[in-house]
Coordinates of C-alpha atoms and ligand atoms in Angstrom, one line a residue:
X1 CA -184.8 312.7 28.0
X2 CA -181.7 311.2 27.0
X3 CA -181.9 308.8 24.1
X4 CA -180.6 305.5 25.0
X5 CA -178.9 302.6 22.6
X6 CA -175.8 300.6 21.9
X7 CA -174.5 302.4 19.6
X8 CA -170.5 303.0 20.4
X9 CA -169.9 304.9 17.2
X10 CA -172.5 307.3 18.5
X11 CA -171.0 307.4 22.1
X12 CA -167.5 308.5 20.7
X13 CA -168.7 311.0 18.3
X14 CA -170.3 313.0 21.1
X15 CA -167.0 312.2 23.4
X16 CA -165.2 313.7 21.0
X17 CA -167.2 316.9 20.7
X18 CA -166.5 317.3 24.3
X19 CA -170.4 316.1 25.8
X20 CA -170.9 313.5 28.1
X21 CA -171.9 310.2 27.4
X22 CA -173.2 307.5 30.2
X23 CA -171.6 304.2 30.2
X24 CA -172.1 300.9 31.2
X25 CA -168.9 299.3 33.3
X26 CA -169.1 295.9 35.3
X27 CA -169.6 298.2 39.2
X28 CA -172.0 300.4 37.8
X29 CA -173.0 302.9 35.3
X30 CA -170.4 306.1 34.8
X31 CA -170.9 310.2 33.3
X32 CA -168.3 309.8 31.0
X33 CA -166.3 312.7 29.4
X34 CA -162.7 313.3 27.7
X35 CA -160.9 313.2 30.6
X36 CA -158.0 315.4 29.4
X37 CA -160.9 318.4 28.4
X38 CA -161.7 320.8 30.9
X39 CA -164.8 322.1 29.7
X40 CA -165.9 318.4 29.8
X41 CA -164.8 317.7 33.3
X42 CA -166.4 320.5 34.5
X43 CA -169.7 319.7 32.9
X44 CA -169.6 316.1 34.8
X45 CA -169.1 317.9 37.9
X46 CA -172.2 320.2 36.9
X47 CA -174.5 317.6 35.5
X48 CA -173.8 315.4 39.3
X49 CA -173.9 318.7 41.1
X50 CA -170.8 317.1 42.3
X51 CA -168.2 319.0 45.0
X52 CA -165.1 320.1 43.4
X53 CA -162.9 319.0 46.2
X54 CA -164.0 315.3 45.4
X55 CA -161.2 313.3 42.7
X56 CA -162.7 311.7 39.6
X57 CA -161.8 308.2 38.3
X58 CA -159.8 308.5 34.8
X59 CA -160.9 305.0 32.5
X60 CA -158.5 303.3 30.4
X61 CA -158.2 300.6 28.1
X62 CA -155.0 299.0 29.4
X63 CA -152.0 299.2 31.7
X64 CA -150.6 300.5 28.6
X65 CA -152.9 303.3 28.4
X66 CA -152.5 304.0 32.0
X67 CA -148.9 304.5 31.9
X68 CA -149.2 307.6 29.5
X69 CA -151.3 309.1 32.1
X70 CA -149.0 308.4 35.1
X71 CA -145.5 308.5 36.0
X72 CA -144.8 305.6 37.2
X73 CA -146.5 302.4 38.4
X74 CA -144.9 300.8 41.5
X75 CA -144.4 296.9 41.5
X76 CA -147.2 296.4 43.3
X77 CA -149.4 298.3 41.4
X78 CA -148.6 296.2 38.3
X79 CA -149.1 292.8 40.0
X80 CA -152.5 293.7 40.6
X81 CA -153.0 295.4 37.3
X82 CA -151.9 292.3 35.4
X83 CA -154.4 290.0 37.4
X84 CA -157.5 292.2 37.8
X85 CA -157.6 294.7 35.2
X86 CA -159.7 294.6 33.2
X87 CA -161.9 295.1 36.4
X88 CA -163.2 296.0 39.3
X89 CA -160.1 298.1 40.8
X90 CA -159.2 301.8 40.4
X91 CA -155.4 302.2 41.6
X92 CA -154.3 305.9 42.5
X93 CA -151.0 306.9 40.8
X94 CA -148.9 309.2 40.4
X95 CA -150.1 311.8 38.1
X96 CA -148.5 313.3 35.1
X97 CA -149.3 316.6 34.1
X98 CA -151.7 316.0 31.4
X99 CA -154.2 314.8 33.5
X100 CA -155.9 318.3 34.6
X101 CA -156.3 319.2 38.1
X102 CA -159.9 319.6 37.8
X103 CA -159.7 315.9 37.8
X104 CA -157.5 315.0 40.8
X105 CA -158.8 318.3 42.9
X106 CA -155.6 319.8 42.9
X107 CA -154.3 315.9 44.4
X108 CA -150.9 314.5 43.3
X109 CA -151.8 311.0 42.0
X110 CA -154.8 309.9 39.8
X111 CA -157.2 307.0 39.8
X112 CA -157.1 304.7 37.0
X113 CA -159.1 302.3 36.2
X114 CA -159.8 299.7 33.2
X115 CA -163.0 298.6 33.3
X116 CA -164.2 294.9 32.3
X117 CA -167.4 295.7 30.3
X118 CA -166.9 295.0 26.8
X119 CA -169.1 298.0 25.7
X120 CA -166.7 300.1 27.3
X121 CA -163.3 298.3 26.5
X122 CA -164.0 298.9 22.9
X123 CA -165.1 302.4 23.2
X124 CA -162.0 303.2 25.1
X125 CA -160.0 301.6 22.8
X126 CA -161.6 303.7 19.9
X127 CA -160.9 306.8 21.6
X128 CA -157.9 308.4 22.1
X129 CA -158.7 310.2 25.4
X130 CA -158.8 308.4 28.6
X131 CA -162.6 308.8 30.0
X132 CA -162.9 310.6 33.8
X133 CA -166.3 308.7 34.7
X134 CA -167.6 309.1 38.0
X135 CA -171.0 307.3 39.0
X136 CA -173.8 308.5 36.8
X137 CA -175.6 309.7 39.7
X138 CA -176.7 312.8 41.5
X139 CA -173.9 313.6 44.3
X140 CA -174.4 310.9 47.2
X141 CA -177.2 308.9 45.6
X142 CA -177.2 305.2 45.1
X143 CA -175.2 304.2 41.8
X144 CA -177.1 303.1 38.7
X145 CA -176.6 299.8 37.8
X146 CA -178.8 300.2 34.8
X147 CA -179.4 302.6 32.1
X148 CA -182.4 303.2 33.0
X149 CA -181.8 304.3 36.7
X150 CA -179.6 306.8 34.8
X151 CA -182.3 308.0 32.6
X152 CA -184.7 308.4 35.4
X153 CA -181.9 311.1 37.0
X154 CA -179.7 312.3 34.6
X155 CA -181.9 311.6 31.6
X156 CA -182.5 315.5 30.9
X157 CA -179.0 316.6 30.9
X158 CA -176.9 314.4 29.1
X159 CA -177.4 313.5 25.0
X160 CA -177.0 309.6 25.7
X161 CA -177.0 306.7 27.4
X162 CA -175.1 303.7 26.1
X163 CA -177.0 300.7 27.5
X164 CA -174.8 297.9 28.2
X165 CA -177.9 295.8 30.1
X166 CA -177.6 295.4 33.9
X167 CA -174.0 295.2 35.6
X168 CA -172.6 292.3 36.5
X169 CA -170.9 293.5 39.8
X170 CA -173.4 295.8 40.9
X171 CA -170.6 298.0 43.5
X172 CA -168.2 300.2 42.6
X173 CA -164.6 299.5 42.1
X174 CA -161.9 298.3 44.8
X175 CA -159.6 301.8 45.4
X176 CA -156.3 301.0 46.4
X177 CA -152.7 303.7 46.8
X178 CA -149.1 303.0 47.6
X179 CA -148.4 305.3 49.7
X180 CA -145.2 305.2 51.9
X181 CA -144.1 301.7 51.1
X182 CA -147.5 300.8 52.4
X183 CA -150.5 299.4 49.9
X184 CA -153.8 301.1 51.0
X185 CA -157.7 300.1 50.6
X186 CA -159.4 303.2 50.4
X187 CA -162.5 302.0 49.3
X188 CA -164.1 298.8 49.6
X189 CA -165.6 297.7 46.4
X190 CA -165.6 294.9 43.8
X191 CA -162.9 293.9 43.9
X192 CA -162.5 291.9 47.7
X193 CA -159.9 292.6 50.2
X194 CA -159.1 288.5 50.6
X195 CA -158.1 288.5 46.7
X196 CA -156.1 291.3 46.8
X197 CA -154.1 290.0 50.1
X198 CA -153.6 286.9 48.3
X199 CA -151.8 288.8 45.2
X200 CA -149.7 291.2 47.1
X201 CA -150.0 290.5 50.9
X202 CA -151.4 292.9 53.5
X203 CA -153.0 296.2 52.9
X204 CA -153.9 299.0 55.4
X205 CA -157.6 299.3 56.0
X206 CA -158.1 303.1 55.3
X207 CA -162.3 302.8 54.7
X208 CA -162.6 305.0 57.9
X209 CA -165.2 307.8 57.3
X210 CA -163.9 311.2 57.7
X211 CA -165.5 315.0 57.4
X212 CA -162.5 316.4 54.9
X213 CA -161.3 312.9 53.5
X214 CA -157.8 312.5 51.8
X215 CA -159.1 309.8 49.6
X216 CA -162.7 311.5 48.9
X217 CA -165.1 308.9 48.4
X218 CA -164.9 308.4 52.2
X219 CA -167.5 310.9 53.0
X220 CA -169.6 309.3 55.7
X221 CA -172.9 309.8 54.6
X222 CA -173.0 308.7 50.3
X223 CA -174.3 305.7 48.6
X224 CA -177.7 306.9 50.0
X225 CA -181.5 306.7 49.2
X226 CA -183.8 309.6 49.6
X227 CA -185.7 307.7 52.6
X228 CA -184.5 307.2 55.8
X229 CA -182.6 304.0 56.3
X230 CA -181.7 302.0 59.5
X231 CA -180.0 299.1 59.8
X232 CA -179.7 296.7 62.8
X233 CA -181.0 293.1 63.2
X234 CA -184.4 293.1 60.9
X235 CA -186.7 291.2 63.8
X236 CA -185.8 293.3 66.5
X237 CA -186.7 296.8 63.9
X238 CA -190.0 295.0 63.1
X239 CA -190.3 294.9 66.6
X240 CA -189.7 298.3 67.7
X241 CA -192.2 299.8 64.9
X242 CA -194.5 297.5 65.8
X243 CA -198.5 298.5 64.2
X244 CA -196.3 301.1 61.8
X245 CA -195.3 297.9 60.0
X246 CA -196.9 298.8 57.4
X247 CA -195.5 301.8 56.2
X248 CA -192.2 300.4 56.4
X249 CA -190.1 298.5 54.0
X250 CA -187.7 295.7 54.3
X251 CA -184.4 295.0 52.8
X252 CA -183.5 291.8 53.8
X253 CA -180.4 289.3 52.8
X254 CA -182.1 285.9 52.4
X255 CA -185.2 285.2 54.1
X256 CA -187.9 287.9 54.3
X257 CA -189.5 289.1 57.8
X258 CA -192.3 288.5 59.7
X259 CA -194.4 291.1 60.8
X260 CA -193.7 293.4 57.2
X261 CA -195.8 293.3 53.8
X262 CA -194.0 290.7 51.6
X263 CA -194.5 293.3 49.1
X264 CA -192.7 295.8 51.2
X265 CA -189.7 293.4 51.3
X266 CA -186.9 292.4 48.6
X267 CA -184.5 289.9 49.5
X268 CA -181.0 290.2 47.6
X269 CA -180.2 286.6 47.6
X270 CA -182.7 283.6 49.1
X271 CA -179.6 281.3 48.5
X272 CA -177.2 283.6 50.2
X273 CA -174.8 284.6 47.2
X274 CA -172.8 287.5 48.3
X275 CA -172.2 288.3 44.9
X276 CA -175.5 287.9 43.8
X277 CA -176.6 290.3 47.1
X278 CA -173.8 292.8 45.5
X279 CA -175.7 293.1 41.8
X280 CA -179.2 293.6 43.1
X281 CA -178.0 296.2 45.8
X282 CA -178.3 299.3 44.2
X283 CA -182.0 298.2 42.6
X284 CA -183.2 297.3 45.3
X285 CA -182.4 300.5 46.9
X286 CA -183.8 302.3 44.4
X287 CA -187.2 300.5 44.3
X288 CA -187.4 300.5 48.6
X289 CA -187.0 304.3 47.6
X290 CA -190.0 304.6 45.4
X291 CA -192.2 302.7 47.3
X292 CA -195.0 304.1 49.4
X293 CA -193.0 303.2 53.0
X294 CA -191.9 305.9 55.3
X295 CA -188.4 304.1 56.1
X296 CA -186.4 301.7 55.2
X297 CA -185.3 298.6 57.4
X298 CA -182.1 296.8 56.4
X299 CA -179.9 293.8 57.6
X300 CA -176.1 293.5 57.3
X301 CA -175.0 290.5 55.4
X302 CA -171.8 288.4 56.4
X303 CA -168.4 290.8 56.4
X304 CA -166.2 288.5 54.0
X305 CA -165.6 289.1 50.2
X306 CA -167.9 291.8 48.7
X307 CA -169.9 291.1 51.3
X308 CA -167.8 293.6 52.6
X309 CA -168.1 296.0 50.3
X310 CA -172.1 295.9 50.6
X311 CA -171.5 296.3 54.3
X312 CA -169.8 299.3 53.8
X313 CA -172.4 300.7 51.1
X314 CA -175.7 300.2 53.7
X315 CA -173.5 301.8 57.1
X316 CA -173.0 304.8 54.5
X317 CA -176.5 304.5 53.4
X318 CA -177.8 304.4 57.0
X319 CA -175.6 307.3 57.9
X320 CA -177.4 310.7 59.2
X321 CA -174.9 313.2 58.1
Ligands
TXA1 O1 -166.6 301.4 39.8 C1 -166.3 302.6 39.8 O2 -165.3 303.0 40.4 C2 -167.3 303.6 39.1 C3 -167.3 303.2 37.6 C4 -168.1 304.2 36.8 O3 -166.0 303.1 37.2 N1 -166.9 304.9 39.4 C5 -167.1 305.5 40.6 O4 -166.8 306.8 40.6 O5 -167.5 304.9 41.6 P1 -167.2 307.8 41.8 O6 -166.7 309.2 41.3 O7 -168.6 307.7 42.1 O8 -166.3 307.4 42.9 C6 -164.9 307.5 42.8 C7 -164.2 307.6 44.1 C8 -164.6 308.9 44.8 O9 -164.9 308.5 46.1 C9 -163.4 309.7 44.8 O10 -163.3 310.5 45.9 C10 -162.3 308.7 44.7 O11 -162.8 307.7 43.9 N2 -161.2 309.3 43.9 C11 -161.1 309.6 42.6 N3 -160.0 310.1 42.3 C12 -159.2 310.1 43.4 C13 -157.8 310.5 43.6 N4 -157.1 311.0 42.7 N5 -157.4 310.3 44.9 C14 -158.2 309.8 45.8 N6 -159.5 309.4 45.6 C15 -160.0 309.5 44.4
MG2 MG1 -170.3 307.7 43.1

C-alpha cells in the first residue's frame, strides 16, 4: 500500500524523480505527475488504465504559470481566471509546444487549471513543473474525494498519497474553451454555469454525451459505480421492486424512502444544500457500492448551480454503455 501523510517536501521529491504522487485539490483527489515528463505521463495513463485518446488536466499555481504553458489567453479566459482561479475551473488553451502530446492526445489546446487547495498551491509553487493530474481513479470510476478512497484503488501502485482531509467541493472542475468566438461548457463541474454567465455572459452548452468526444470527458457512461444504478423518481423505483426492497439501496437527496432499509439509504443533504449534496456525492457512491444491495436507486436533485453538475454525474453514472 501506498503510505499516506502531509508531507509536501516528500510529495515533490518523488515529483521530481519522475513518480506519481496523489493529491488532494478542492473537486477531488488527482494522480499527479511532472506534467512536461513523458515517462511520467505515461505512467498516470498506466496506473488509471486510462485511454490514450482521453486529454489530461495540466495544474498550475497561477495565471502566471499558465501563460508559460500556453500561447495565449483570450480576454475571456482571463476574466474568469482572475475571479475563479484558484478553483474549481479548468480552461482549455492554446497549447505551446512544451506541453507533450501525450498530454493533450495529439489535441491543439491544453487544460489548465489552478487548484484552490492549499496543500496543492504550495506544492505547485515549490515545483517547477506544472502537474498533469487526472482523477486518482481507475478509468470511469467514481472520483476520490478522500485519501483514502485512493488508497483503497490505487494504493498498490503509486509511492504516496498526500492527504489533504476530505474535499470541499466534492465534483470535478467546471471545463470551459473559446472556440470560434464562442465560450464553451464542456463539462459541468464545480464551478456553476449561472456564475460563470454572470462573469462573461452566455456560454454554449456542449455537455452532450458522445461515442468519440472532441472534449473527452464526455464519454457517456463515466463517473460510475461497479453496481448497477437507476435513476428515476425514488417512490415509484421502490415501487416497481417491490418484496426485492431489500436488496436494494437508496441514494436519496433529502428525505429517505419508505419501503427501503434506512440502513440501505444515505441522504446527501436532509436540509437540501446543493453544495453540501455535491461533497458527499462521490462517498456516498462509493459506500452504496460496497454494500450488500444488488442495485442502486437514485433521485435527481434540483438542475440549478452544482446541482447541475451532480445531475450530470448520476445520468453518467446510470448510463449502460
Ligand atoms: O477537478 C478536476 O478537474 C480534477 C482535479 C484532479 O483537478 N481532475 C479531473 O481530471 O477531473 P480527469 O482527467 O478525471 O478529467 C479531466 C477531463 C477529461 O474528461 C478530459 O477528457 C478533459 O478533462 N480534458 C483534459 N484535457 C483536455 C483537452 N486538452 N481538451 C479537451 N478536454 C480535455
Ligand atoms: Mg476522472
Amino acid at each position: 500500500m501506498a503510505s499516506i501523510g502531509k508531507d509536501i517536501k516528500k510529495a515533490k521529491q518523488l515529483l521530481e524523480s519522475g513518480e506519481l504522487v496523489a493529491i488532494p485539490t478542492e473537486t477531488v483527489y488527482g494522480l499527479a505527475g511532472n506534467a512536461l515528463n513523458i515517462q511520467a505521463v505515461t505512467r498516470i495513463f498506466t496506473t488509471k488504465n486510462r485511454p490514450h485518446f482521453d486529454p489530461i488536466i495540466v495544474h498550475v499555481s497561477s495565471v502566471d504559470d499558465a501563460a508559460r504553458y500556453v500561447t495565449s489567453i483570450p480576454e475571456k479566459a482571463r476574466i474568469l481566471a482572475r475571479l475563479f482561479w484558484p478553483g474549481p475551473l479548468t480552461l482549455l488553451l492554446e497549447k505551446k509546444p512544451v506541453i507533450p502530446d501525450l498530454v493533450t492526445a495529439g489535441l491543439d489546446s491544453v487544460a489548465v487549471r489552478c487548484p484552490a487547495h492549499p496543500m496543492a498551491l504550495e506544492l505547485l509553487s515549490a515545483l517547477d513543473f506544472p502537474l498533469a493530474a487526472p482523477s486518482a481513479n481507475p478509468f470511469g470510476y467514481v472520483s476520490p474525494t478522500r485519501a483514502e478512497h485512493v488508497n483503497e484503488q490505487l494504493g498498490d501502485k503509486i509511492p504516496y498519497i498526500l492527504d489533504g482531509g476530505p474535499c470541499t467541493i466534492g465534483i470535478e472542475s467546471t471545463i470551459v474553451g473559446f472556440d470560434r468566438g464562442q465560450t464553451r461548457l464542456y463539462r459541468l463541474g464545480g464551478l456553476s454555469l449561472e456564475k460563470i454567465q454572470s462573469a462573461i455572459g452566455p456560454v454554449v452548452l456542449q455537455t452532450g454525451s458522445t461515442e468519440s468526444p472532441v472534449a473527452p470527458g464526455q464519454l457517456s457512461k463515466h463517473y460510475s459505480p461497479g453496481k448497477h444504478l437507476v435513476l428515476g423518481n425514488l417512490s415509484e423505483l421502490v415501487k416497481k421492486v417491490g418484496k426485492n426492497g431489500q436488496d436494494v439501496g437508496v441514494l436519496a437527496f433529502a428525505k429517505l424512502v419508505p419501503g427501503v432499509a434506512p440502513e440501505n439509504q444515505i441522504v446527501l443533504s436532509p436540509s437540501e444544500d446543493l453544495e453540501v449534496a455535491a461533497q458527499q456525492l462521490f462517498g456516498a457512491l462509493r459506500e452504496l457500492d460496497r454494500r450488500k444491495v444488488k442495485m442502486i436507486l437514485a433521485e435527481e436533485v434540483p438542475d440549478v448551480g452544482i446541482g447541475r453538475a451532480i445531475n450530470d454525474r448520476l445520468r453518467r453514472a446510470a448510463a449502460k454503455t
